[in-house]
């Protein structure tokens, strides 16, 4: 029998700020089809607000509309579609916003974050199975990155879920599906940072601060955090022992020179997590000869970076993209959860607060203004 879900639906992009007044996200009661073959019905218990959601709301990352938003979440399995034999009702799960088919060339190479059918389905607003399970009356709605997690219930592909231990709180578990996978993964997987190498993180949202945590857990030295917000810089300093995380305000005219001085001529690895071409240009200039600049930021599709080719060649520089932290979710989420339990990855420090679904528009104002790191909706 179809399930009803109360969900945050975006019908038009580019609403005026403040969102508390324009209310781009409407809370609607939708119908969910029963899970089909290879699909799972999940009761969502917690969902995090991410800049990737904001980028759809403001039009920077266009998606097919209308769409039920949300992609970073944790919940409980309610029902299983045909062929799903490795999950059980009442299992606790984290959603992953790139489903992996397991058969395409990237998946076969051990790079499920680049799954070709998964990317195609996400672009069309479909589940990996090729259908839409959300309806507003007779109208089908698009799924956001295969999750549509700002909702009390969601039907998702089995390939979008990773089982977790039931004693992990839902509000913390949700963060592992995007902020932690992306931020920590960029350090551990994409960069392959080794103990003693220097690391700079530009942009201290949830993903950037997770990168700071990843750099600390990997033994980077020094670790430098860069942002416009003094509050976020203070939070970054507090994530490590006193004096270990050094900070630079990006608004300073000599911010690049300050970072280069702190890293003795430039860092081994600089991670750009702001989603800004200007930030990426700064990150490139903060990187040492022979070093690597890693970006997981997602600026508007038309954004382009001008790179000095002579320095790229003559200094043997590397510029790398990182999507979902080059992750293998079934491998990495349990590893990162284990580090969290050991106190080596204090993900809970990224949580700015919890809220109700009805407060989501005002919460996106806080995110857009830089007043929050990770806000989590509790269901």
PDB file of C-alpha atoms in Angstrom, residues 90-374:
ATOM      1  CA  UNK A  90      14.486  -2.007  11.392  1.00  0.00           C
ATOM      2  CA  UNK A  91      18.095  -1.789  10.190  1.00  0.00           C
ATOM      3  CA  UNK A  92      19.636   1.647  10.677  1.00  0.00           C
ATOM      4  CA  UNK A  93      21.080   3.152   7.499  1.00  0.00           C
ATOM      5  CA  UNK A  94      22.914   6.199   6.152  1.00  0.00           C
ATOM      6  CA  UNK A  95      21.951   7.540   2.725  1.00  0.00           C
ATOM      7  CA  UNK A  96      24.658   8.130   0.110  1.00  0.00           C
ATOM      8  CA  UNK A  97      23.853  10.644  -2.622  1.00  0.00           C
ATOM      9  CA  UNK A  98      25.622   8.818  -5.436  1.00  0.00           C
ATOM     10  CA  UNK A  99      24.174   5.338  -5.951  1.00  0.00           C
ATOM     11  CA  UNK A 100      26.608   2.907  -7.551  1.00  0.00           C
ATOM     12  CA  UNK A 101      25.514   0.243 -10.020  1.00  0.00           C
ATOM     13  CA  UNK A 102      28.554  -1.964  -9.410  1.00  0.00           C
ATOM     14  CA  UNK A 103      28.952  -2.759 -13.124  1.00  0.00           C
ATOM     15  CA  UNK A 104      30.045   0.330 -15.092  1.00  0.00           C
ATOM     16  CA  UNK A 105      33.719   1.076 -15.753  1.00  0.00           C
ATOM     17  CA  UNK A 106      34.259   3.417 -12.765  1.00  0.00           C
ATOM     18  CA  UNK A 107      32.515   0.969 -10.417  1.00  0.00           C
ATOM     19  CA  UNK A 108      34.607  -1.897 -11.813  1.00  0.00           C
ATOM     20  CA  UNK A 109      37.729   0.171 -11.134  1.00  0.00           C
ATOM     21  CA  UNK A 110      36.705   0.642  -7.488  1.00  0.00           C
ATOM     22  CA  UNK A 111      35.527   4.227  -7.999  1.00  0.00           C
ATOM     23  CA  UNK A 112      31.787   4.068  -7.209  1.00  0.00           C
ATOM     24  CA  UNK A 113      31.638   7.830  -6.607  1.00  0.00           C
ATOM     25  CA  UNK A 114      31.930   8.183 -10.393  1.00  0.00           C
ATOM     26  CA  UNK A 115      29.228   5.633 -11.256  1.00  0.00           C
ATOM     27  CA  UNK A 116      27.920   6.473 -14.725  1.00  0.00           C
ATOM     28  CA  UNK A 117      24.331   5.196 -14.351  1.00  0.00           C
ATOM     29  CA  UNK A 118      24.197   6.793 -10.891  1.00  0.00           C
ATOM     30  CA  UNK A 119      25.236  10.184 -12.276  1.00  0.00           C
ATOM     31  CA  UNK A 120      22.730   9.881 -15.123  1.00  0.00           C
ATOM     32  CA  UNK A 121      19.887   9.004 -12.741  1.00  0.00           C
ATOM     33  CA  UNK A 122      20.770  11.889 -10.412  1.00  0.00           C
ATOM     34  CA  UNK A 123      20.800  14.308 -13.326  1.00  0.00           C
ATOM     35  CA  UNK A 124      17.329  13.214 -14.423  1.00  0.00           C
ATOM     36  CA  UNK A 125      15.829  13.230 -10.922  1.00  0.00           C
ATOM     37  CA  UNK A 126      15.273   9.482 -10.963  1.00  0.00           C
ATOM     38  CA  UNK A 127      16.210   6.600  -8.717  1.00  0.00           C
ATOM     39  CA  UNK A 128      18.964   4.291  -9.932  1.00  0.00           C
ATOM     40  CA  UNK A 129      16.202   1.868 -10.895  1.00  0.00           C
ATOM     41  CA  UNK A 130      15.002   4.403 -13.495  1.00  0.00           C
ATOM     42  CA  UNK A 131      11.722   5.468 -11.929  1.00  0.00           C
ATOM     43  CA  UNK A 132      10.215   8.174  -9.774  1.00  0.00           C
ATOM     44  CA  UNK A 133       8.428   6.961  -6.667  1.00  0.00           C
ATOM     45  CA  UNK A 134       7.199  10.385  -5.460  1.00  0.00           C
ATOM     46  CA  UNK A 135       3.829  11.861  -6.403  1.00  0.00           C
ATOM     47  CA  UNK A 136       1.781  14.939  -5.577  1.00  0.00           C
ATOM     48  CA  UNK A 137      -1.624  13.630  -6.611  1.00  0.00           C
ATOM     49  CA  UNK A 138      -1.193  12.529 -10.256  1.00  0.00           C
ATOM     50  CA  UNK A 139       1.965  14.639 -10.656  1.00  0.00           C
ATOM     51  CA  UNK A 140       5.319  12.800 -10.429  1.00  0.00           C
ATOM     52  CA  UNK A 141       8.058  14.600  -8.520  1.00  0.00           C
ATOM     53  CA  UNK A 142      11.805  14.382  -9.031  1.00  0.00           C
ATOM     54  CA  UNK A 143      14.156  12.823  -6.512  1.00  0.00           C
ATOM     55  CA  UNK A 144      17.137  14.836  -5.273  1.00  0.00           C
ATOM     56  CA  UNK A 145      20.326  12.806  -5.782  1.00  0.00           C
ATOM     57  CA  UNK A 146      18.372   9.605  -5.309  1.00  0.00           C
ATOM     58  CA  UNK A 147      17.466  10.511  -1.714  1.00  0.00           C
ATOM     59  CA  UNK A 148      14.882  13.332  -1.291  1.00  0.00           C
ATOM     60  CA  UNK A 149      15.651  13.160   2.393  1.00  0.00           C
ATOM     61  CA  UNK A 150      13.925  16.299   3.702  1.00  0.00           C
ATOM     62  CA  UNK A 151      10.944  14.068   4.287  1.00  0.00           C
ATOM     63  CA  UNK A 152       9.494  11.763   6.878  1.00  0.00           C
ATOM     64  CA  UNK A 153       9.861   8.785   4.502  1.00  0.00           C
ATOM     65  CA  UNK A 154      11.813   8.086   1.318  1.00  0.00           C
ATOM     66  CA  UNK A 155      12.031   5.299  -1.238  1.00  0.00           C
ATOM     67  CA  UNK A 156      15.631   4.905  -2.411  1.00  0.00           C
ATOM     68  CA  UNK A 157      17.771   2.436  -4.290  1.00  0.00           C
ATOM     69  CA  UNK A 158      19.433  -0.222  -2.148  1.00  0.00           C
ATOM     70  CA  UNK A 159      22.637   1.123  -3.722  1.00  0.00           C
ATOM     71  CA  UNK A 160      22.064   4.436  -1.922  1.00  0.00           C
ATOM     72  CA  UNK A 161      22.245   2.946   1.577  1.00  0.00           C
ATOM     73  CA  UNK A 162      24.951   1.844   4.007  1.00  0.00           C
ATOM     74  CA  UNK A 163      23.949  -0.047   7.156  1.00  0.00           C
ATOM     75  CA  UNK A 164      25.243   1.339  10.469  1.00  0.00           C
ATOM     76  CA  UNK A 165      25.206   0.259  14.102  1.00  0.00           C
ATOM     77  CA  UNK A 166      21.935   1.156  15.823  1.00  0.00           C
ATOM     78  CA  UNK A 167      23.626   2.850  18.788  1.00  0.00           C
ATOM     79  CA  UNK A 168      24.934   5.741  16.637  1.00  0.00           C
ATOM     80  CA  UNK A 169      22.661   8.764  17.064  1.00  0.00           C
ATOM     81  CA  UNK A 170      20.744   9.683  13.934  1.00  0.00           C
ATOM     82  CA  UNK A 171      21.795  13.339  13.925  1.00  0.00           C
ATOM     83  CA  UNK A 172      25.459  12.306  13.976  1.00  0.00           C
ATOM     84  CA  UNK A 173      24.959   9.413  11.563  1.00  0.00           C
ATOM     85  CA  UNK A 174      23.417  11.703   8.944  1.00  0.00           C
ATOM     86  CA  UNK A 175      26.619  13.747   8.679  1.00  0.00           C
ATOM     87  CA  UNK A 176      28.592  10.706   7.517  1.00  0.00           C
ATOM     88  CA  UNK A 177      26.557  10.546   4.292  1.00  0.00           C
ATOM     89  CA  UNK A 178      27.893  13.804   2.826  1.00  0.00           C
ATOM     90  CA  UNK A 179      29.955  16.180   4.990  1.00  0.00           C
ATOM     91  CA  UNK A 180      32.228  13.481   6.419  1.00  0.00           C
ATOM     92  CA  UNK A 181      32.474  11.320   3.299  1.00  0.00           C
ATOM     93  CA  UNK A 182      33.330  14.366   1.191  1.00  0.00           C
ATOM     94  CA  UNK A 183      35.582  16.279   3.575  1.00  0.00           C
ATOM     95  CA  UNK A 184      37.516  13.466   5.207  1.00  0.00           C
ATOM     96  CA  UNK A 185      37.589  11.475   1.972  1.00  0.00           C
ATOM     97  CA  UNK A 186      39.202  14.364   0.090  1.00  0.00           C
ATOM     98  CA  UNK A 187      42.087  14.231   2.550  1.00  0.00           C
ATOM     99  CA  UNK A 188      42.401  10.474   2.958  1.00  0.00           C
ATOM    100  CA  UNK A 189      41.398   9.148  -0.465  1.00  0.00           C
ATOM    101  CA  UNK A 190      41.816  11.904  -3.054  1.00  0.00           C
ATOM    102  CA  UNK A 191      44.983  13.448  -1.638  1.00  0.00           C
ATOM    103  CA  UNK A 192      46.403  10.426   0.180  1.00  0.00           C
ATOM    104  CA  UNK A 193      47.882  12.804   2.737  1.00  0.00           C
ATOM    105  CA  UNK A 194      50.582  11.280   4.937  1.00  0.00           C
ATOM    106  CA  UNK A 195      51.560  12.153   8.510  1.00  0.00           C
ATOM    107  CA  UNK A 196      53.843  15.166   8.664  1.00  0.00           C
ATOM    108  CA  UNK A 197      52.692  16.727   5.401  1.00  0.00           C
ATOM    109  CA  UNK A 198      51.187  20.207   5.511  1.00  0.00           C
ATOM    110  CA  UNK A 199      47.504  20.843   4.835  1.00  0.00           C
ATOM    111  CA  UNK A 200      45.462  23.990   4.237  1.00  0.00           C
ATOM    112  CA  UNK A 201      41.652  24.027   4.083  1.00  0.00           C
ATOM    113  CA  UNK A 202      39.952  26.971   2.366  1.00  0.00           C
ATOM    114  CA  UNK A 203      36.250  27.265   3.227  1.00  0.00           C
ATOM    115  CA  UNK A 204      34.975  26.082   6.597  1.00  0.00           C
ATOM    116  CA  UNK A 205      31.462  24.849   6.003  1.00  0.00           C
ATOM    117  CA  UNK A 206      30.545  21.335   7.083  1.00  0.00           C
ATOM    118  CA  UNK A 207      32.698  19.739   4.376  1.00  0.00           C
ATOM    119  CA  UNK A 208      35.663  22.039   4.999  1.00  0.00           C
ATOM    120  CA  UNK A 209      35.634  21.479   8.745  1.00  0.00           C
ATOM    121  CA  UNK A 210      35.382  17.735   8.100  1.00  0.00           C
ATOM    122  CA  UNK A 211      38.535  18.139   5.991  1.00  0.00           C
ATOM    123  CA  UNK A 212      40.218  19.793   8.961  1.00  0.00           C
ATOM    124  CA  UNK A 213      39.216  16.783  11.065  1.00  0.00           C
ATOM    125  CA  UNK A 214      40.574  14.455   8.384  1.00  0.00           C
ATOM    126  CA  UNK A 215      43.868  16.325   8.228  1.00  0.00           C
ATOM    127  CA  UNK A 216      44.241  16.162  12.005  1.00  0.00           C
ATOM    128  CA  UNK A 217      43.393  12.444  12.085  1.00  0.00           C
ATOM    129  CA  UNK A 218      45.971  11.838   9.339  1.00  0.00           C
ATOM    130  CA  UNK A 219      48.728  13.595  11.285  1.00  0.00           C
ATOM    131  CA  UNK A 220      49.128  16.623   9.012  1.00  0.00           C
ATOM    132  CA  UNK A 221      51.484  19.339  10.232  1.00  0.00           C
ATOM    133  CA  UNK A 222      50.885  22.180  10.092  1.00  0.00           C
ATOM    134  CA  UNK A 223      47.125  22.424   9.544  1.00  0.00           C
ATOM    135  CA  UNK A 224      45.907  25.854   8.424  1.00  0.00           C
ATOM    136  CA  UNK A 225      42.216  26.788   8.141  1.00  0.00           C
ATOM    137  CA  UNK A 226      41.056  29.727   6.000  1.00  0.00           C
ATOM    138  CA  UNK A 227      37.628  31.385   6.020  1.00  0.00           C
ATOM    139  CA  UNK A 228      35.897  34.765   6.176  1.00  0.00           C
ATOM    140  CA  UNK A 229      34.073  33.957   9.441  1.00  0.00           C
ATOM    141  CA  UNK A 230      35.915  34.480  12.713  1.00  0.00           C
ATOM    142  CA  UNK A 231      33.437  32.148  14.415  1.00  0.00           C
ATOM    143  CA  UNK A 232      34.292  29.323  12.012  1.00  0.00           C
ATOM    144  CA  UNK A 233      38.008  30.025  12.378  1.00  0.00           C
ATOM    145  CA  UNK A 234      37.623  29.760  16.153  1.00  0.00           C
ATOM    146  CA  UNK A 235      35.762  26.458  15.752  1.00  0.00           C
ATOM    147  CA  UNK A 236      38.541  25.158  13.503  1.00  0.00           C
ATOM    148  CA  UNK A 237      41.170  26.051  16.105  1.00  0.00           C
ATOM    149  CA  UNK A 238      39.190  24.216  18.775  1.00  0.00           C
ATOM    150  CA  UNK A 239      39.127  20.947  16.792  1.00  0.00           C
ATOM    151  CA  UNK A 240      42.745  20.147  17.623  1.00  0.00           C
ATOM    152  CA  UNK A 241      45.050  20.596  20.624  1.00  0.00           C
ATOM    153  CA  UNK A 242      45.936  24.205  21.356  1.00  0.00           C
ATOM    154  CA  UNK A 243      48.067  25.727  18.638  1.00  0.00           C
ATOM    155  CA  UNK A 244      47.843  22.780  16.252  1.00  0.00           C
ATOM    156  CA  UNK A 245      45.279  24.337  13.899  1.00  0.00           C
ATOM    157  CA  UNK A 246      46.386  27.762  12.728  1.00  0.00           C
ATOM    158  CA  UNK A 247      43.966  30.125  11.024  1.00  0.00           C
ATOM    159  CA  UNK A 248      43.944  32.936   8.485  1.00  0.00           C
ATOM    160  CA  UNK A 249      41.021  35.210   7.671  1.00  0.00           C
ATOM    161  CA  UNK A 250      40.450  35.092   3.920  1.00  0.00           C
ATOM    162  CA  UNK A 251      39.486  38.775   3.922  1.00  0.00           C
ATOM    163  CA  UNK A 252      43.046  39.823   4.793  1.00  0.00           C
ATOM    164  CA  UNK A 253      44.780  41.427   1.771  1.00  0.00           C
ATOM    165  CA  UNK A 254      47.832  39.241   2.423  1.00  0.00           C
ATOM    166  CA  UNK A 255      45.941  36.018   3.219  1.00  0.00           C
ATOM    167  CA  UNK A 256      47.882  33.992   0.632  1.00  0.00           C
ATOM    168  CA  UNK A 257      51.205  35.331   1.932  1.00  0.00           C
ATOM    169  CA  UNK A 258      50.196  34.504   5.510  1.00  0.00           C
ATOM    170  CA  UNK A 259      49.409  30.915   4.544  1.00  0.00           C
ATOM    171  CA  UNK A 260      52.645  30.557   2.601  1.00  0.00           C
ATOM    172  CA  UNK A 261      54.582  31.840   5.623  1.00  0.00           C
ATOM    173  CA  UNK A 262      52.854  29.414   7.983  1.00  0.00           C
ATOM    174  CA  UNK A 263      53.591  26.511   5.616  1.00  0.00           C
ATOM    175  CA  UNK A 264      57.181  27.579   4.796  1.00  0.00           C
ATOM    176  CA  UNK A 265      56.597  28.499   1.201  1.00  0.00           C
ATOM    177  CA  UNK A 266      53.310  26.777   0.467  1.00  0.00           C
ATOM    178  CA  UNK A 267      51.460  23.666   1.575  1.00  0.00           C
ATOM    179  CA  UNK A 268      51.825  20.094   0.348  1.00  0.00           C
ATOM    180  CA  UNK A 269      48.041  19.911   0.006  1.00  0.00           C
ATOM    181  CA  UNK A 270      45.485  22.709  -0.185  1.00  0.00           C
ATOM    182  CA  UNK A 271      41.788  21.770  -0.086  1.00  0.00           C
ATOM    183  CA  UNK A 272      39.288  24.217  -1.581  1.00  0.00           C
ATOM    184  CA  UNK A 273      35.848  23.623  -0.078  1.00  0.00           C
ATOM    185  CA  UNK A 274      34.145  26.990  -0.613  1.00  0.00           C
ATOM    186  CA  UNK A 275      32.715  26.373  -4.085  1.00  0.00           C
ATOM    187  CA  UNK A 276      34.195  29.650  -5.346  1.00  0.00           C
ATOM    188  CA  UNK A 277      36.568  30.250  -8.249  1.00  0.00           C
ATOM    189  CA  UNK A 278      38.193  33.047  -6.243  1.00  0.00           C
ATOM    190  CA  UNK A 279      38.779  30.631  -3.355  1.00  0.00           C
ATOM    191  CA  UNK A 280      40.189  28.033  -5.745  1.00  0.00           C
ATOM    192  CA  UNK A 281      42.569  30.603  -7.230  1.00  0.00           C
ATOM    193  CA  UNK A 282      43.759  31.457  -3.712  1.00  0.00           C
ATOM    194  CA  UNK A 283      44.147  27.770  -2.895  1.00  0.00           C
ATOM    195  CA  UNK A 284      46.280  27.297  -6.026  1.00  0.00           C
ATOM    196  CA  UNK A 285      48.552  30.171  -4.934  1.00  0.00           C
ATOM    197  CA  UNK A 286      48.845  28.698  -1.431  1.00  0.00           C
ATOM    198  CA  UNK A 287      50.173  25.393  -2.794  1.00  0.00           C
ATOM    199  CA  UNK A 288      53.942  24.750  -2.865  1.00  0.00           C
ATOM    200  CA  UNK A 289      56.067  23.713  -5.805  1.00  0.00           C
ATOM    201  CA  UNK A 290      55.325  20.035  -6.411  1.00  0.00           C
ATOM    202  CA  UNK A 291      52.203  20.275  -4.270  1.00  0.00           C
ATOM    203  CA  UNK A 292      48.576  19.360  -4.891  1.00  0.00           C
ATOM    204  CA  UNK A 293      45.461  21.526  -4.902  1.00  0.00           C
ATOM    205  CA  UNK A 294      42.280  19.521  -4.287  1.00  0.00           C
ATOM    206  CA  UNK A 295      38.821  20.982  -4.859  1.00  0.00           C
ATOM    207  CA  UNK A 296      35.484  19.552  -3.796  1.00  0.00           C
ATOM    208  CA  UNK A 297      33.674  22.876  -4.164  1.00  0.00           C
ATOM    209  CA  UNK A 298      30.884  23.065  -6.724  1.00  0.00           C
ATOM    210  CA  UNK A 299      30.557  26.580  -8.176  1.00  0.00           C
ATOM    211  CA  UNK A 300      27.976  27.338 -10.891  1.00  0.00           C
ATOM    212  CA  UNK A 301      28.482  25.207 -14.029  1.00  0.00           C
ATOM    213  CA  UNK A 302      29.762  28.127 -16.114  1.00  0.00           C
ATOM    214  CA  UNK A 303      32.567  28.956 -13.631  1.00  0.00           C
ATOM    215  CA  UNK A 304      36.091  28.539 -15.004  1.00  0.00           C
ATOM    216  CA  UNK A 305      39.595  28.779 -13.530  1.00  0.00           C
ATOM    217  CA  UNK A 306      42.561  30.327 -15.345  1.00  0.00           C
ATOM    218  CA  UNK A 307      45.691  28.309 -14.548  1.00  0.00           C
ATOM    219  CA  UNK A 308      49.235  29.412 -15.296  1.00  0.00           C
ATOM    220  CA  UNK A 309      50.421  26.510 -17.429  1.00  0.00           C
ATOM    221  CA  UNK A 310      54.108  27.340 -16.919  1.00  0.00           C
ATOM    222  CA  UNK A 311      53.750  26.876 -13.154  1.00  0.00           C
ATOM    223  CA  UNK A 312      51.689  23.739 -13.690  1.00  0.00           C
ATOM    224  CA  UNK A 313      54.535  22.221 -15.720  1.00  0.00           C
ATOM    225  CA  UNK A 314      57.655  23.884 -14.365  1.00  0.00           C
ATOM    226  CA  UNK A 315      56.642  23.380 -10.719  1.00  0.00           C
ATOM    227  CA  UNK A 316      55.099  19.927 -11.277  1.00  0.00           C
ATOM    228  CA  UNK A 317      51.873  21.072  -9.676  1.00  0.00           C
ATOM    229  CA  UNK A 318      48.704  18.963  -9.459  1.00  0.00           C
ATOM    230  CA  UNK A 319      45.086  20.169  -9.529  1.00  0.00           C
ATOM    231  CA  UNK A 320      42.590  17.455  -8.603  1.00  0.00           C
ATOM    232  CA  UNK A 321      38.844  17.260  -8.312  1.00  0.00           C
ATOM    233  CA  UNK A 322      37.285  15.238  -5.514  1.00  0.00           C
ATOM    234  CA  UNK A 323      33.689  14.032  -5.660  1.00  0.00           C
ATOM    235  CA  UNK A 324      32.217  12.530  -2.475  1.00  0.00           C
ATOM    236  CA  UNK A 325      35.783  12.217  -1.247  1.00  0.00           C
ATOM    237  CA  UNK A 326      36.682   9.598  -3.893  1.00  0.00           C
ATOM    238  CA  UNK A 327      34.807   7.301  -1.542  1.00  0.00           C
ATOM    239  CA  UNK A 328      33.814   3.683  -1.405  1.00  0.00           C
ATOM    240  CA  UNK A 329      30.855   4.212   0.950  1.00  0.00           C
ATOM    241  CA  UNK A 330      30.553   0.646   2.237  1.00  0.00           C
ATOM    242  CA  UNK A 331      34.248   0.769   3.157  1.00  0.00           C
ATOM    243  CA  UNK A 332      34.654   4.366   4.291  1.00  0.00           C
ATOM    244  CA  UNK A 333      31.556   5.048   6.395  1.00  0.00           C
ATOM    245  CA  UNK A 334      32.321   2.196   8.851  1.00  0.00           C
ATOM    246  CA  UNK A 335      35.952   3.353   9.035  1.00  0.00           C
ATOM    247  CA  UNK A 336      35.020   6.951   9.757  1.00  0.00           C
ATOM    248  CA  UNK A 337      32.417   5.886  12.310  1.00  0.00           C
ATOM    249  CA  UNK A 338      35.114   3.829  14.058  1.00  0.00           C
ATOM    250  CA  UNK A 339      37.402   6.887  14.176  1.00  0.00           C
ATOM    251  CA  UNK A 340      34.504   8.914  15.592  1.00  0.00           C
ATOM    252  CA  UNK A 341      33.992   6.354  18.351  1.00  0.00           C
ATOM    253  CA  UNK A 342      37.718   6.497  19.163  1.00  0.00           C
ATOM    254  CA  UNK A 343      37.520  10.275  19.548  1.00  0.00           C
ATOM    255  CA  UNK A 344      39.842  10.832  16.577  1.00  0.00           C
ATOM    256  CA  UNK A 345      37.129  12.257  14.306  1.00  0.00           C
ATOM    257  CA  UNK A 346      34.832  14.403  16.489  1.00  0.00           C
ATOM    258  CA  UNK A 347      32.085  14.799  13.918  1.00  0.00           C
ATOM    259  CA  UNK A 348      29.659  15.895  16.615  1.00  0.00           C
ATOM    260  CA  UNK A 349      31.526  19.226  16.799  1.00  0.00           C
ATOM    261  CA  UNK A 350      30.166  20.108  13.351  1.00  0.00           C
ATOM    262  CA  UNK A 351      26.546  20.016  14.505  1.00  0.00           C
ATOM    263  CA  UNK A 352      25.173  23.543  14.837  1.00  0.00           C
ATOM    264  CA  UNK A 353      21.756  22.450  16.070  1.00  0.00           C
ATOM    265  CA  UNK A 354      18.584  20.554  15.270  1.00  0.00           C
ATOM    266  CA  UNK A 355      15.286  21.835  13.899  1.00  0.00           C
ATOM    267  CA  UNK A 356      11.844  20.798  12.724  1.00  0.00           C
ATOM    268  CA  UNK A 357      10.989  20.372   9.043  1.00  0.00           C
ATOM    269  CA  UNK A 358       8.670  23.392   9.188  1.00  0.00           C
ATOM    270  CA  UNK A 359      11.659  25.626  10.021  1.00  0.00           C
ATOM    271  CA  UNK A 360      13.686  24.625   6.966  1.00  0.00           C
ATOM    272  CA  UNK A 361      13.458  27.904   5.017  1.00  0.00           C
ATOM    273  CA  UNK A 362      14.805  30.025   7.873  1.00  0.00           C
ATOM    274  CA  UNK A 363      17.501  27.412   8.436  1.00  0.00           C
ATOM    275  CA  UNK A 364      18.692  27.865   4.849  1.00  0.00           C
ATOM    276  CA  UNK A 365      19.004  31.595   5.558  1.00  0.00           C
ATOM    277  CA  UNK A 366      21.365  30.723   8.414  1.00  0.00           C
ATOM    278  CA  UNK A 367      23.361  28.465   6.110  1.00  0.00           C
ATOM    279  CA  UNK A 368      23.540  31.054   3.313  1.00  0.00           C
ATOM    280  CA  UNK A 369      24.646  33.739   5.793  1.00  0.00           C
ATOM    281  CA  UNK A 370      27.422  31.529   7.180  1.00  0.00           C
ATOM    282  CA  UNK A 371      25.805  31.439  10.615  1.00  0.00           C
ATOM    283  CA  UNK A 372      25.648  27.639  10.768  1.00  0.00           C
ATOM    284  CA  UNK A 373      27.890  24.696   9.937  1.00  0.00           C
ATOM    285  CA  UNK A 374      25.561  21.698   9.920  1.00  0.00           C
TER     286      UNK A 374
END
